[in-house]
Every structure is written in C-alpha cells, then in structure tokens.
mmCIF file of C-alpha atoms in Angstrom:
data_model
loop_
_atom_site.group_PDB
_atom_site.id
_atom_site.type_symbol
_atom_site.label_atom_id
_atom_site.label_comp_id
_atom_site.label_asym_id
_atom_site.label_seq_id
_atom_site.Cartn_x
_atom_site.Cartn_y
_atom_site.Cartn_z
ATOM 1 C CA UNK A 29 98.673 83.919 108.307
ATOM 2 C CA UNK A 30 96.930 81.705 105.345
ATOM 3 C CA UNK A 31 99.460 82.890 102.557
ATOM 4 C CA UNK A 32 95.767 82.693 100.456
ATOM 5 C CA UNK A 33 94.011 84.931 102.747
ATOM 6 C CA UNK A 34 93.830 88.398 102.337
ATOM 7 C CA UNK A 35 93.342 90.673 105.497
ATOM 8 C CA UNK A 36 91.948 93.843 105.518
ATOM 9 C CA UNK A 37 92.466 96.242 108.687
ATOM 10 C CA UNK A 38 89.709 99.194 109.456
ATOM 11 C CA UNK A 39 90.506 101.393 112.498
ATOM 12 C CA UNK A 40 86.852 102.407 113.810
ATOM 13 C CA UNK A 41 85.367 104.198 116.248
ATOM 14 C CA UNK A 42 82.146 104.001 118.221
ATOM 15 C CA UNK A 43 80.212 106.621 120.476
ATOM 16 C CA UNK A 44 76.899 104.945 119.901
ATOM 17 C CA UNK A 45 76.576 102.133 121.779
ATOM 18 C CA UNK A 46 79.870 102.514 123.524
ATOM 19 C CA UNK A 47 82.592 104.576 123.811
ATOM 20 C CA UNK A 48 85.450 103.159 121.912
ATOM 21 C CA UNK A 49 87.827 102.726 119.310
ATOM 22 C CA UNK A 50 89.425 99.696 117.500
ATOM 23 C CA UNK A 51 90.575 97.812 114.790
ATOM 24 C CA UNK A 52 87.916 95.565 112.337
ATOM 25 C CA UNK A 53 89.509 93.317 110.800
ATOM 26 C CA UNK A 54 88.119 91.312 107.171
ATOM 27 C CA UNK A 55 89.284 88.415 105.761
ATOM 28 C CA UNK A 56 88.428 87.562 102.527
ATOM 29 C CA UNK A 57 86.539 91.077 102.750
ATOM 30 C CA UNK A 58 84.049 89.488 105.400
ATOM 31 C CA UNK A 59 84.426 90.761 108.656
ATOM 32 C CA UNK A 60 85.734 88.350 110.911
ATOM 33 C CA UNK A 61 86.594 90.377 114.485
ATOM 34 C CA UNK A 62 87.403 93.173 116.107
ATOM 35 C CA UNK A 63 89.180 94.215 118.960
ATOM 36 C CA UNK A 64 88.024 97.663 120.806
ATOM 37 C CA UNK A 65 89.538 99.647 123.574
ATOM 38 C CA UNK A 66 86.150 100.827 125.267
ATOM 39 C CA UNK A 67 86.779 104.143 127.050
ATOM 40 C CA UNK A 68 83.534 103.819 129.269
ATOM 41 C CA UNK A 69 83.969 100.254 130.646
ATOM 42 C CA UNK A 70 87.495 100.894 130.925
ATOM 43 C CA UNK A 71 88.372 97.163 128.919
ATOM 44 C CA UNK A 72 89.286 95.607 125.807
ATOM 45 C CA UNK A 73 87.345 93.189 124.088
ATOM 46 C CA UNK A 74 87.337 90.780 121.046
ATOM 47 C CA UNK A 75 84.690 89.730 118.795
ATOM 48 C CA UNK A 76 84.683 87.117 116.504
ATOM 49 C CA UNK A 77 82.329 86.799 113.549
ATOM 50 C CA UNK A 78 83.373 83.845 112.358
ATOM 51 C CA UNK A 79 83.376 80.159 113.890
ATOM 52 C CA UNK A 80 86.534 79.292 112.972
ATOM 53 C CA UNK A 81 89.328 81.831 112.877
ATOM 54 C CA UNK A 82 93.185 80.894 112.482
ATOM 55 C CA UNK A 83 95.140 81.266 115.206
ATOM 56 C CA UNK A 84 97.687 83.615 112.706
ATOM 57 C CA UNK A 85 94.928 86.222 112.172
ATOM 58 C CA UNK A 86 93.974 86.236 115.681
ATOM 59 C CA UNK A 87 97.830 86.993 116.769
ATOM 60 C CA UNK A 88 98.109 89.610 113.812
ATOM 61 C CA UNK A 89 95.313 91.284 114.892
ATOM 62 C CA UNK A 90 96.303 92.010 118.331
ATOM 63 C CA UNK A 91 99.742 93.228 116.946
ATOM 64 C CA UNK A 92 98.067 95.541 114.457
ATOM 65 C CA UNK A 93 95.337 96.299 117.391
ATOM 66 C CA UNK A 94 98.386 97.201 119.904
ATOM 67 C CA UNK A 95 100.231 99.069 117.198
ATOM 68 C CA UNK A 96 97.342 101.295 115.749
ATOM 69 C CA UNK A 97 95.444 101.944 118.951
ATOM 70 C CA UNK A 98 96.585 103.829 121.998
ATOM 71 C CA UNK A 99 96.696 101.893 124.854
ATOM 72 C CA UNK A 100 95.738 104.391 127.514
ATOM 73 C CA UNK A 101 91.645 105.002 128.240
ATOM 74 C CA UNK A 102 90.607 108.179 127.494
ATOM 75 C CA UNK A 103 88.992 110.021 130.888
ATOM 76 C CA UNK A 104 85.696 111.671 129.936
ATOM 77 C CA UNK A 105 84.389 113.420 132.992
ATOM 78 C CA UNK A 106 80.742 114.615 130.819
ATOM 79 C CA UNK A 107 77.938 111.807 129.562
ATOM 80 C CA UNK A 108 78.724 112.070 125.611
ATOM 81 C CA UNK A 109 75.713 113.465 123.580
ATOM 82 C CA UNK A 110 74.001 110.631 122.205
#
C-alpha cells in the first residue's frame, strides 16, 4: 500500500437491501470499496467507489475481508422482517 495513504477498515452489516456482512474500507477517510458476503444471493461482491484504486489496497482488502469475515453463508430458512 501507498506508504502516504491511510486505510481505514469498517466491518458492516446490511439487512436492508440485502442480507450481508462485510468490510468498508476508506482511504484517505473517503470510502473507496467494499467487499460483502451476501447471505441471500449466496455470493461475494466488490464495490469500488473510486476510479482508480491501487492494486495494494485492493489485495489488502481481500486479506482483511477473508480474515474478519466468516466465510461460510449463513442459512436463513424465514424472509427477514424488513
């Protein structure tokens, strides 16, 4: 990583508008992606908020993303109240 860059890592969850949990991660304290484990779809998935994102945060992100979060779906059998 950009030895000037400062990262910030926020483990979140969502039952809104999906059932999930990940890691946010800011740069700079702007958000710049995310990576969510997404119980319902049964998938992980990556968003970037920025256009340009060095390759070094991207692969520390997935470490701290494969670290922090459990890799396993979580079976929910009932609709969640939303």
């Amino acid at each position: 990583m950009d030895s000037n860059s400062e990262i910030k890592v926020v483990v979140a969850s969502d039952v809104h508008d999906r059932d999930s949990i990940g890691v946010e991660i800011y740069l700079n304290d702007e958000l710049t992606l995310e990576i969510f484990r997404d119980d319902t779809k049964k998938s992980r998935e990556v968003s970037l908020y920025k256009k340009y994102v060095p390759l070094s945060v991207v692969e520390e992100s997935i470490a701290i993303f494969k670290r922090e979060i459990p890799w396993a779906f979580i079976e929910n059998d009932e609709p969640s109240q939303r």
